[in-house]
Structure formats: C-alpha cells, structure tokens
Short mmCIF file of C-alpha atoms in Angstrom, two decimals:
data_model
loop_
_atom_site.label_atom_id
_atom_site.label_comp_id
_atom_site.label_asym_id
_atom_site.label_seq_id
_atom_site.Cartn_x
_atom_site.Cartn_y
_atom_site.Cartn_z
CA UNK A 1 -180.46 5.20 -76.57
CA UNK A 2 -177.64 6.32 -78.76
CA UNK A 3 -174.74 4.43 -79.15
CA UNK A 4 -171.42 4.72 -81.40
CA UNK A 5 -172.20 6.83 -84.53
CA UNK A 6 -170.09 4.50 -87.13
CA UNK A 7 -169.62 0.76 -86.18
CA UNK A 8 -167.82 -1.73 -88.33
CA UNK A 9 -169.68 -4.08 -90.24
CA UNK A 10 -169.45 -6.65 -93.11
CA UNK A 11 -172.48 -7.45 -95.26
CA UNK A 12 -172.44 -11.30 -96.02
CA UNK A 13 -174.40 -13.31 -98.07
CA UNK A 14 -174.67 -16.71 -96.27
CA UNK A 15 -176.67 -19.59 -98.04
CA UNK A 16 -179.67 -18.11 -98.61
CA UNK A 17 -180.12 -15.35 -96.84
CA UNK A 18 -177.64 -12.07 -96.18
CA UNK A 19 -177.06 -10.12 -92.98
CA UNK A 20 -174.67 -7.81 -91.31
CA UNK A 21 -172.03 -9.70 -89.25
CA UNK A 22 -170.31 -8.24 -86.37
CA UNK A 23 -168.04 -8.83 -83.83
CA UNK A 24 -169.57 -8.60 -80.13
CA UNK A 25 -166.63 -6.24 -79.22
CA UNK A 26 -168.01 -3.76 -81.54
CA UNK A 27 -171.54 -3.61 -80.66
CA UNK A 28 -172.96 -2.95 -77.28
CA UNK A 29 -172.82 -5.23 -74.50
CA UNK A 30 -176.46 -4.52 -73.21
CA UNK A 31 -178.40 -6.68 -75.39
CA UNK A 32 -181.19 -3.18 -75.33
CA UNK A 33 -178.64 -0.77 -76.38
CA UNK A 34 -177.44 -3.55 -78.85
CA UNK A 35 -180.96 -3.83 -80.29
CA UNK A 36 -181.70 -0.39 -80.77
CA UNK A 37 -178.35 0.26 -82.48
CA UNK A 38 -179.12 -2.88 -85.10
CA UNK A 39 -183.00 -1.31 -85.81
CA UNK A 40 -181.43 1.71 -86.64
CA UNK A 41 -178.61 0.10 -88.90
CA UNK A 42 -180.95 -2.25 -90.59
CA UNK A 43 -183.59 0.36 -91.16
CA UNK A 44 -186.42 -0.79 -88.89
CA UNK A 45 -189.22 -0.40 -88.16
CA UNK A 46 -190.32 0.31 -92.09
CA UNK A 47 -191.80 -2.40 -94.62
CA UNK A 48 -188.97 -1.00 -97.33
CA UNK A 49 -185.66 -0.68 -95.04
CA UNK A 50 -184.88 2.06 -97.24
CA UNK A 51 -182.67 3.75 -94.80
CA UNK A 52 -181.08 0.80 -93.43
CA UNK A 53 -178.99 -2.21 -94.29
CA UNK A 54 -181.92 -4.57 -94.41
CA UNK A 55 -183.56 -5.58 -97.46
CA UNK A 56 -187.35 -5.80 -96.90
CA UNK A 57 -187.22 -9.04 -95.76
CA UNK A 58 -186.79 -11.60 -93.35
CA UNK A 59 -184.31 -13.49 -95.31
CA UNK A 60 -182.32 -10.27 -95.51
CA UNK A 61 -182.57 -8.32 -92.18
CA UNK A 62 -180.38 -10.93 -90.52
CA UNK A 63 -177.69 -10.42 -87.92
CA UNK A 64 -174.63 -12.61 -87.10
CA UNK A 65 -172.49 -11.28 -83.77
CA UNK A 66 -169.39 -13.44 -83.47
CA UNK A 67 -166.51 -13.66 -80.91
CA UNK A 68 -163.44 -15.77 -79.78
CA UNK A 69 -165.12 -18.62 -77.77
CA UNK A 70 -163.59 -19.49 -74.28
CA UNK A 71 -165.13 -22.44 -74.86
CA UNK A 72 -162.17 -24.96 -75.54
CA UNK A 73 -164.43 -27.24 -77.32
CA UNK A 74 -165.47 -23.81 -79.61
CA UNK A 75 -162.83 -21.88 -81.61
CA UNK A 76 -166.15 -18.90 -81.41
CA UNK A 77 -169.13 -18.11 -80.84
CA UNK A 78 -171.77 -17.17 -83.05
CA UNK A 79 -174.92 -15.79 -82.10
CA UNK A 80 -178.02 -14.77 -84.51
CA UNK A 81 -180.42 -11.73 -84.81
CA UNK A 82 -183.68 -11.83 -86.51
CA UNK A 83 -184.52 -8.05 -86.80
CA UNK A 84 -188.24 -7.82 -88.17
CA UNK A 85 -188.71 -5.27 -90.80
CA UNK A 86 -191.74 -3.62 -90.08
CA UNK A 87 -191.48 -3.84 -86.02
CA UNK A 88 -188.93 -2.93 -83.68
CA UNK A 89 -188.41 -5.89 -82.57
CA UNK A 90 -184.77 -8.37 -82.53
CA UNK A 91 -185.60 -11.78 -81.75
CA UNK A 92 -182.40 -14.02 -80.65
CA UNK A 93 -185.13 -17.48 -79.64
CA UNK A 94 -183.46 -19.62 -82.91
CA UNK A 95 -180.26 -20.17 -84.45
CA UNK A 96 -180.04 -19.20 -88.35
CA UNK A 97 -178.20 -22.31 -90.30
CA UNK A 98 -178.12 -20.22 -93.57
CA UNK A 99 -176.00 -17.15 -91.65
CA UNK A 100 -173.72 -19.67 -89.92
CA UNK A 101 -172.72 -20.62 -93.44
CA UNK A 102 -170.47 -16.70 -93.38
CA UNK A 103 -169.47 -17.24 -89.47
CA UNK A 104 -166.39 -19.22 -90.29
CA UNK A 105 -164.82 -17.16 -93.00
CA UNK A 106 -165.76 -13.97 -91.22
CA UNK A 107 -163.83 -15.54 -88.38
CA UNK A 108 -160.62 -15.74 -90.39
CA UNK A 109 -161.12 -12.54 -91.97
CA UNK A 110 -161.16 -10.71 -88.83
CA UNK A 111 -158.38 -12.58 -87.35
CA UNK A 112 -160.19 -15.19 -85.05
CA UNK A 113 -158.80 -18.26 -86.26
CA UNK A 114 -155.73 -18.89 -87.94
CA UNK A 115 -156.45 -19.97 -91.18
CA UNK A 116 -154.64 -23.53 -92.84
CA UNK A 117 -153.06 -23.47 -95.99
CA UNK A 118 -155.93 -25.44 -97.78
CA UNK A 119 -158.72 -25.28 -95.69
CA UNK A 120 -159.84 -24.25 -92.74
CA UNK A 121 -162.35 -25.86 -90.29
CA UNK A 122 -164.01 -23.42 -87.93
CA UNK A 123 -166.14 -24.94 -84.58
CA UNK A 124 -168.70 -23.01 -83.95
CA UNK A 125 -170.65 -22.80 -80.74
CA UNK A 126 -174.32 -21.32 -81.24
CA UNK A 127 -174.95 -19.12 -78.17
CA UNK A 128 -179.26 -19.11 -79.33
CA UNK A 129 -179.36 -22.73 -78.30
CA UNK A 130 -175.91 -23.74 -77.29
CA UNK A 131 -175.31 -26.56 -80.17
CA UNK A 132 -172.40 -26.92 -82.21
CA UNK A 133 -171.31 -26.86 -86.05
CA UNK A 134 -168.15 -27.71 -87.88
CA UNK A 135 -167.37 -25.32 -90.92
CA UNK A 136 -165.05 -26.44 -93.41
CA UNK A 137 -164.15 -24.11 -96.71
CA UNK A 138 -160.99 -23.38 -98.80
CA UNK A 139 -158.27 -21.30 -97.70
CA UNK A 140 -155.40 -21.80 -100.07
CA UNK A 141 -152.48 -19.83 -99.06
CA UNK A 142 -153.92 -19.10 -95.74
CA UNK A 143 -156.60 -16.61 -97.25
CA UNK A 144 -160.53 -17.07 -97.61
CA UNK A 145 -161.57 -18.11 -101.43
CA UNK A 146 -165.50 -17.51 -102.01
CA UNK A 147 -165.07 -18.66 -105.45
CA UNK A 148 -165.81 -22.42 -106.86
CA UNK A 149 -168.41 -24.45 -108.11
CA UNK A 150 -170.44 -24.84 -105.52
CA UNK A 151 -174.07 -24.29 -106.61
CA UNK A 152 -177.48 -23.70 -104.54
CA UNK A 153 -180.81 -23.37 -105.34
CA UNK A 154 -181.91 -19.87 -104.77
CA UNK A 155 -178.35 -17.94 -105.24
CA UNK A 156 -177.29 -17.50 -108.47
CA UNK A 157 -174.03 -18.24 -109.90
CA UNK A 158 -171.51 -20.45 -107.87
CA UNK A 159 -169.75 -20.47 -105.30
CA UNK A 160 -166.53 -22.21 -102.91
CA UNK A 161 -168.40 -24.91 -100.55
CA UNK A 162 -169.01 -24.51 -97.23
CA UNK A 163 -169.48 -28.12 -95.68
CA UNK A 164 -171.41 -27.61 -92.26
CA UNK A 165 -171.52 -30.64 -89.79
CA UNK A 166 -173.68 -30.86 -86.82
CA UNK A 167 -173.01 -32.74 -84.44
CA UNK A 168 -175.70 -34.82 -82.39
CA UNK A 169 -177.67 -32.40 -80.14
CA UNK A 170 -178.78 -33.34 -76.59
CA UNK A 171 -182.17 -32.19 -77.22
CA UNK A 172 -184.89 -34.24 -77.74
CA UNK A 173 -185.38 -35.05 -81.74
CA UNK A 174 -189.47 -35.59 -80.82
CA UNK A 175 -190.35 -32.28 -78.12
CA UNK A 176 -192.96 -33.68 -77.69
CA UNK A 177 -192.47 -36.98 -76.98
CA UNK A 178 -194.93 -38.14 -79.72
CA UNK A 179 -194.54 -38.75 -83.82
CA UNK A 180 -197.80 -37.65 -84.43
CA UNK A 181 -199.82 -34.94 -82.38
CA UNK A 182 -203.14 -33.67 -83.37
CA UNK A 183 -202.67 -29.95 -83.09
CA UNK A 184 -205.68 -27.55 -83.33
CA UNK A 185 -207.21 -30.75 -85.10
CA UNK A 186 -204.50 -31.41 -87.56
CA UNK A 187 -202.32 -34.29 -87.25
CA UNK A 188 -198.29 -33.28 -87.39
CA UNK A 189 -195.03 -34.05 -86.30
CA UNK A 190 -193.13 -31.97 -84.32
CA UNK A 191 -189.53 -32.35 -84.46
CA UNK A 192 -186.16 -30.49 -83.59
CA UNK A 193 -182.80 -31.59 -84.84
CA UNK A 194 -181.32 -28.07 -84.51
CA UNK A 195 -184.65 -25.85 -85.25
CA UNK A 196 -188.20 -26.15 -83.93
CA UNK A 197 -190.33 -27.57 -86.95
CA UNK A 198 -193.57 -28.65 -86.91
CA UNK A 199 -194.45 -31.01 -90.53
CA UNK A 200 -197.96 -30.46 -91.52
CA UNK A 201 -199.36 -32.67 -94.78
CA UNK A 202 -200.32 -29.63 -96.87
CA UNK A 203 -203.42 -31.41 -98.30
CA UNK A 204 -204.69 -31.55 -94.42
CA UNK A 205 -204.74 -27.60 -94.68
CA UNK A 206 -206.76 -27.70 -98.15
CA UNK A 207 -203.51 -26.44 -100.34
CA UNK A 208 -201.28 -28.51 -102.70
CA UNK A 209 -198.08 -27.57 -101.07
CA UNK A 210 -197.45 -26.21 -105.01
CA UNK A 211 -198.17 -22.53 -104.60
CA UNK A 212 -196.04 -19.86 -105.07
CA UNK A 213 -195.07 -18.44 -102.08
CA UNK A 214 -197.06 -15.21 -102.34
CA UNK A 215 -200.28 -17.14 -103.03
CA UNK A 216 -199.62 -19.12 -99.85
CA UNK A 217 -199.23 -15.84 -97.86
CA UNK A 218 -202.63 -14.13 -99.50
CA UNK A 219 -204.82 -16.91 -98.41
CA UNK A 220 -206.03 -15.75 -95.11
CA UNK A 221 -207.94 -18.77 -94.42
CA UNK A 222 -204.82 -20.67 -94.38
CA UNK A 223 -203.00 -18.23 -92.35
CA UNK A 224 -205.58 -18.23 -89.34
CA UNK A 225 -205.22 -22.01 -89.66
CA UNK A 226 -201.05 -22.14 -89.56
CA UNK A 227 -201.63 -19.09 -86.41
CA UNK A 228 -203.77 -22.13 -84.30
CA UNK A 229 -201.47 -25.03 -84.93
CA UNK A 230 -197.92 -22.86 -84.31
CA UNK A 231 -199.57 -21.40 -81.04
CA UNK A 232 -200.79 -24.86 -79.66
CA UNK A 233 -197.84 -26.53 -80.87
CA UNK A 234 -195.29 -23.67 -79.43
CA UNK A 235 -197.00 -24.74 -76.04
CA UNK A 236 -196.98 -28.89 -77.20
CA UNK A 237 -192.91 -28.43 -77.57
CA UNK A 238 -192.18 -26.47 -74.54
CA UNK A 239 -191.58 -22.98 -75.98
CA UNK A 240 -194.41 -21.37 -74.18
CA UNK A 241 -196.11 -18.64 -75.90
CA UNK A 242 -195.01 -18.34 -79.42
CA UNK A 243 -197.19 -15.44 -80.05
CA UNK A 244 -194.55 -12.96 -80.82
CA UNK A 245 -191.89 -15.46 -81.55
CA UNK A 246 -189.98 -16.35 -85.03
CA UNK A 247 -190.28 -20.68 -83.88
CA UNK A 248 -191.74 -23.03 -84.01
CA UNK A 249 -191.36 -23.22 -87.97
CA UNK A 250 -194.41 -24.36 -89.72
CA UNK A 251 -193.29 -26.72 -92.83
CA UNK A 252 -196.23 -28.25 -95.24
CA UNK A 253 -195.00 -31.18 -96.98
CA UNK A 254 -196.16 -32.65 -100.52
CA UNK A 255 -195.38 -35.69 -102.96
CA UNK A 256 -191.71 -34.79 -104.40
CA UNK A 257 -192.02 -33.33 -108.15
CA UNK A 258 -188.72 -33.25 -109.26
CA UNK A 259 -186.86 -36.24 -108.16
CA UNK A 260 -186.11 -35.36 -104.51
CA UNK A 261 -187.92 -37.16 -101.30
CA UNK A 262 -190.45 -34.26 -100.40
CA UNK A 263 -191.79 -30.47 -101.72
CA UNK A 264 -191.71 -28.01 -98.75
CA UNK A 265 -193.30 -24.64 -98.13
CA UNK A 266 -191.96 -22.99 -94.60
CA UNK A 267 -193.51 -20.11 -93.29
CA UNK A 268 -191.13 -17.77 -90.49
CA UNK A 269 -193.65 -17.47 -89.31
CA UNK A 270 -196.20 -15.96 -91.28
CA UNK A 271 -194.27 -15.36 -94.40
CA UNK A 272 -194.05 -18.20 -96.94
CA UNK A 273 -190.07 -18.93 -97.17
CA UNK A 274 -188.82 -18.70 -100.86
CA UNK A 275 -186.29 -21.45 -100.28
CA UNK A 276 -185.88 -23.14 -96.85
CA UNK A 277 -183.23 -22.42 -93.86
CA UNK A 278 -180.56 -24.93 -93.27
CA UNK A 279 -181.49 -25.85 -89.91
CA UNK A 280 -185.50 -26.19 -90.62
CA UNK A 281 -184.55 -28.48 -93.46
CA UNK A 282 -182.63 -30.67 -91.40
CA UNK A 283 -185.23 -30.88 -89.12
CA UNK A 284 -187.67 -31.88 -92.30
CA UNK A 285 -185.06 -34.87 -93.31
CA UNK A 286 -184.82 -36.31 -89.71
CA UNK A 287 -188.50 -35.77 -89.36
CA UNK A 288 -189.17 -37.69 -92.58
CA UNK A 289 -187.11 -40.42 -91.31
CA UNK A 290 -188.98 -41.45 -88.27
CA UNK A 291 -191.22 -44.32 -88.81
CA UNK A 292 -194.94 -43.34 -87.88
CA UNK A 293 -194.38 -39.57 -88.95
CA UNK A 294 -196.82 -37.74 -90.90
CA UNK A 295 -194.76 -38.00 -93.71
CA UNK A 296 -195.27 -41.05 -94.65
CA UNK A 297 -197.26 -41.79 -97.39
CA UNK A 298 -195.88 -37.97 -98.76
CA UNK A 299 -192.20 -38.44 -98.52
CA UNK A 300 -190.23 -40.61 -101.37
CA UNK A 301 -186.90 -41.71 -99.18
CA UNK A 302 -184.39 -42.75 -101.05
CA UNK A 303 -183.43 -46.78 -100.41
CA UNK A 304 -179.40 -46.03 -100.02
CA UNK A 305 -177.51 -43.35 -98.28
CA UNK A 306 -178.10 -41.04 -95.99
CA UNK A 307 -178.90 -37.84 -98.44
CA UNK A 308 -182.21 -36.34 -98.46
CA UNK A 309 -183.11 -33.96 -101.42
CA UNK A 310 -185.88 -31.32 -99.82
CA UNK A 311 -187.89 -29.31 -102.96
CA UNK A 312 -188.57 -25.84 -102.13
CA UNK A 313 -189.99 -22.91 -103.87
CA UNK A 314 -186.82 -22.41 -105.67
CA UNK A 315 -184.69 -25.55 -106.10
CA UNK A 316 -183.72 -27.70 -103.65
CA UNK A 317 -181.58 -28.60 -100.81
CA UNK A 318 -179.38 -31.43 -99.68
CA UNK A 319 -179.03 -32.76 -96.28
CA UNK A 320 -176.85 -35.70 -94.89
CA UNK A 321 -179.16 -37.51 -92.01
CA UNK A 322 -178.46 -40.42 -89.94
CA UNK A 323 -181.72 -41.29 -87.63
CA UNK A 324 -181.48 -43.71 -85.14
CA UNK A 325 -185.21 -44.81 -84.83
CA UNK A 326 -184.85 -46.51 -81.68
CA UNK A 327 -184.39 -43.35 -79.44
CA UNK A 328 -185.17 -41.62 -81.93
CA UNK A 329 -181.89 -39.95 -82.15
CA UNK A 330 -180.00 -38.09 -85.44
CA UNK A 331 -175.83 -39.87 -85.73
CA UNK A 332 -175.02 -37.17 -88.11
CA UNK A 333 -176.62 -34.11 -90.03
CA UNK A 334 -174.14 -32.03 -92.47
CA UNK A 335 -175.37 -30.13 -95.66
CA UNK A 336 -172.99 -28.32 -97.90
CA UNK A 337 -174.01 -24.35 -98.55
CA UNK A 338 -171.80 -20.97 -99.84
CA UNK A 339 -171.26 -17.79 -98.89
CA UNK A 340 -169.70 -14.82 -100.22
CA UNK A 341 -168.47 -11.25 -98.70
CA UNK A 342 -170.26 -8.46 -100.19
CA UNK A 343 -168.43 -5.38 -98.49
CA UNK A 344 -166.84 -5.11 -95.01
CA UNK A 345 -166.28 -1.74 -93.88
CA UNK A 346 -168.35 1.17 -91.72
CA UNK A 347 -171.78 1.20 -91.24
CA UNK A 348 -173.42 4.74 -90.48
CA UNK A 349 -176.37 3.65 -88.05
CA UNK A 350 -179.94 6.07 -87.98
CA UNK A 351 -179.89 8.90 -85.53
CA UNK A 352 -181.18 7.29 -82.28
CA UNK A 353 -184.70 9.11 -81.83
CA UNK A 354 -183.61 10.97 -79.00
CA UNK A 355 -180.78 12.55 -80.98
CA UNK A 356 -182.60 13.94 -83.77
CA UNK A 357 -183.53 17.60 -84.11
CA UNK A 358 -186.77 18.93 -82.64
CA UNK A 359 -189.37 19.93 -85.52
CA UNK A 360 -187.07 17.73 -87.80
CA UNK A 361 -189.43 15.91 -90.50
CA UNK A 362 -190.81 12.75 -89.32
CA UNK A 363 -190.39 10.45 -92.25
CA UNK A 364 -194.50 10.58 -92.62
CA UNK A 365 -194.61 11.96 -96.25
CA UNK A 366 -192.01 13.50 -98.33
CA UNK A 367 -191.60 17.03 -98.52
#
C-alpha cells in the first residue's frame, strides 16, 4: 500500500494522552489503506517510534479521525485509533475519553462548527461504539483559547476546561448481568458506562494496588493472572475473544490514600496506565456506586453529591456520576479535562514498504 506522500495533521494533547487528529477526508477511505498509512506516520511497528509521530507509548500513539456528522442529533463524528507501538496493528474496538477531550476544538479549528462568541459546545457522536458526548470550552471572540486554570493530574501546567457530558448510554451498565462474577476464580465487577472495565480488589491478586506502575508491569505472576481474568471476562461481557484486543480494561482498586473514594491501577491491557482514561474512570465511579459491587468495603463514597475523586498513579481524577441502583442505570456522567494544540500542519508519512529502494538498509543496525 502507498498512499498520499504528505497528509495534514495536527498533534493534540488531549487529557492525558496526545495523538494525531485528522479529518476522514484526508485519510483513506479503506480502513486497510488507512491503517497502513497511520503505522507508517506514527512510526510502527518499533518499541521507540523514532521515525514516527508516536511516542513509545500507548498513551501517545493515539489517533482521532473526525468529520461533519449527518447525524442531526451530532454536529461530528469522532472516531479513535489505538495504533500499538511495537505491532502493526490499529485497533478501533473502544472509544478514547482522554482524545475526545481535542475533538471539539479541532472541530472549530478546521471549520466544522461555527464557533460562539464565549463558548462553544460541540456534540459529538463516537463512531467506536455509537454513544454521545457534549464538549463545552471557551471561545471568546469566536476563536479556540487553550489557556486557563484548568489543572489535571498528570499534565503539567494549566489549562482552559473542557467540560465533557455523557449522556445515558443504552448499553447495559452490568454486561453481564451480575455485580459480582467470579472470573478465573477472582471475584469482580464488570461494568460499562462508556468503556469495558472489569474492578478487581487488588489485594485478591496479592498486590497493594500502591505500586508504581513499572513494578506492576515486571511482576509476571501478576500479569499471567490479569491475562486469565480479561480473557474469561472478555467472553463473560460479550466481546468474544479479547486476545488481541485493547478492552476489556482491567482496573485494581485499593483503600483511597489521599482523600478521594478509591486508588486505581488500569492496565490497557498489559501495560500499567500512569494515570487513568476518562471513560475507564467513569466506568470505576458508576461501578463503585452499585450496591453489592466488589468495591465495597475498598471504596470511601462520599455522603453528598454526585463527584467521585478516583487516585491514580499520578494524581487524581474527577467524575460527576448519577447511578440509578434500581436498573442499575447511570442519569448523568460529565468530568472536566484540557487539551491543548501542539502543531497542526503536514505530516511526512514512512515510505510504504513496497516503495522503498531494493538493497536499501533495513533499519536492522546502523551503518
């Protein structure tokens, strides 16, 4: 495959994570030719990226493709590209809620929606699943401001708020009909409200739920463990086989230390997440609300208001959840992130394979 030799592209940090955002009309229309084209741009397959966009991460080989919606309950639609850094592989089987936090200003910077004087509130249809989101963020004079006070964990600095609504999804909040399942003979909860999650007590895997992230990802014991439960549960939640897939997510919970209701460690999936994604914490909050759910006992609710403070690895996160325990069913979920343009411009993708030079050197050593 080959494709267009300069496409462009803006690079976006969005909560936190960054990716390359693009609108559909400027990539590919056959989702293979499409792939291909965003390996080569974000430098995979290769553990550094070093000749790509990406940054030798997960959290940082994102993709956002947007487009006008014909949707009239959308003004676009967004949808979201995990490319995996050491495979060649794009998966598009979940939505990103830390990406969607760029999809509204990048609309109004490439002319998608008119922008307010003010602000400007974007809807957003999510073509992975088909749910919906309501960005709202300042636009005085009709032009997107990144800069305010806004502050996250994990990004430094601050930042103009970007207040993300969700509204209540038609998909089951329990997949599996169940609050508690014993999965590969540990009791959880699977939940979704907007991301496949399955909440694990971390003492129930022999871990604190403390550890740095990198610890978490050396212990091999554990990760044989977490490779059982997301497999059987994948099947448990009607995803099939999850063997090559980037959900369910896999979310140990411990005792709050620093004032909020729980401490999380995510893994996506084998990879211990240094923060937490938007729409994997909102699935922890509504999961901690549900009477019977493993985190009981863990969790620290607070007694007014629907705001639920989830510790991660570097800070915290807040999300807005109303459960209804009765269906169960979430009212409302909205959590307030930033996001900042880091360049828009060209993007020079990687030779396709096929269009590099015979006896040209292979990348295998330097020379």
């Amino acid at each position: 495959m080959t494709g267009p030799a300069e496409v462009r592209c803006a690079l976006m940090r969005g909560g936190t994570s960054k990716g390359a955002y693009f609108l559909a009309g400027d990539l590919p229309d056959d989702p293979a030719a499409r792939d291909d084209l965003l390996l080569r741009i974000m430098g995979s397959p290769d553990p550094r990226q070093i000749d790509g966009l990406g940054g030798a991460h997960p959290l940082t080989s994102k993709v956002a493709v947007v487009s006008a919606s014909a949707d009239p309950d959308a003004d676009v639609d967004y949808l979201f590209l995990q490319v995996a850094v050491e495979r060649p592989e794009v998966n598009d089987r979940q939505n990103c809620g830390n990406i969607l936090a760029g999809v509204g200003p990048f609309a109004v910077e490439r002319g998608l929606v008119a922008p307010a004087d003010g602000e400007t509130s974007v809807r957003i249809r999510m073509l992975n699943t088909g749910e919906r989101a309501v960005a709202t963020f300042p636009t005085p004079g009709g032009r997107v401001d990144y800069t305010g006070d806004a502050e996250i964990s994990g990004v430094p600095g601050t930042a103009a708020p970007v207040v993300i609504e969700f509204p209540a999804a038609d998909v089951p909040l329990l997949p599996t009909g169940n609050v508690r399942d014993t999965v590969a003979g540990t009791e959880v909860t699977c939940v979704d409200n907007g991301m496949p999650t399955v909440l694990i007590p971390a003492a129930a895997l022999g871990v604190s739920g403390y550890e740095p992230p990198g610890d978490l990802e050396e212990d091999l014991a554990l990760a044989d463990r977490l490779r059982d439960i997301r497999l059987a549960a994948g099947k448990l939640m009607g995803l099939g086989d999850v063997e090559h897939a980037t959900v369910p997510k896999l979310t140990l919970l411990a005792p709050p230390r620093s004032g909020g209701a729980v401490t999380t460690r995510t893994f996506i999936p084998v990879r211990c997440h240094t923060s937490i994604g938007v729409l994997g914490a909102a699935s922890v909050a509504a999961g901690l609300r549900l009477p019977g759910g493993v985190g009981e006992g863990i969790a620290v609710l607070p007694e007014h208001g629907d705001r639920v403070r989830i510790e991660h690895p570097t800070g915290f996160l807040d999300i807005d959840t109303d459960v209804d325990p009765r269906g169960p069913k979430v009212r409302r979920t909205a959590v307030v992130r930033t996001a900042r343009k880091i360049f828009d411009g060209t993007v020079f993708p990687r030779a396709a394979a096929s269009a590099r030079p015979e006896g040209g050197n292979d990348g295998s050593a330097p020379r």
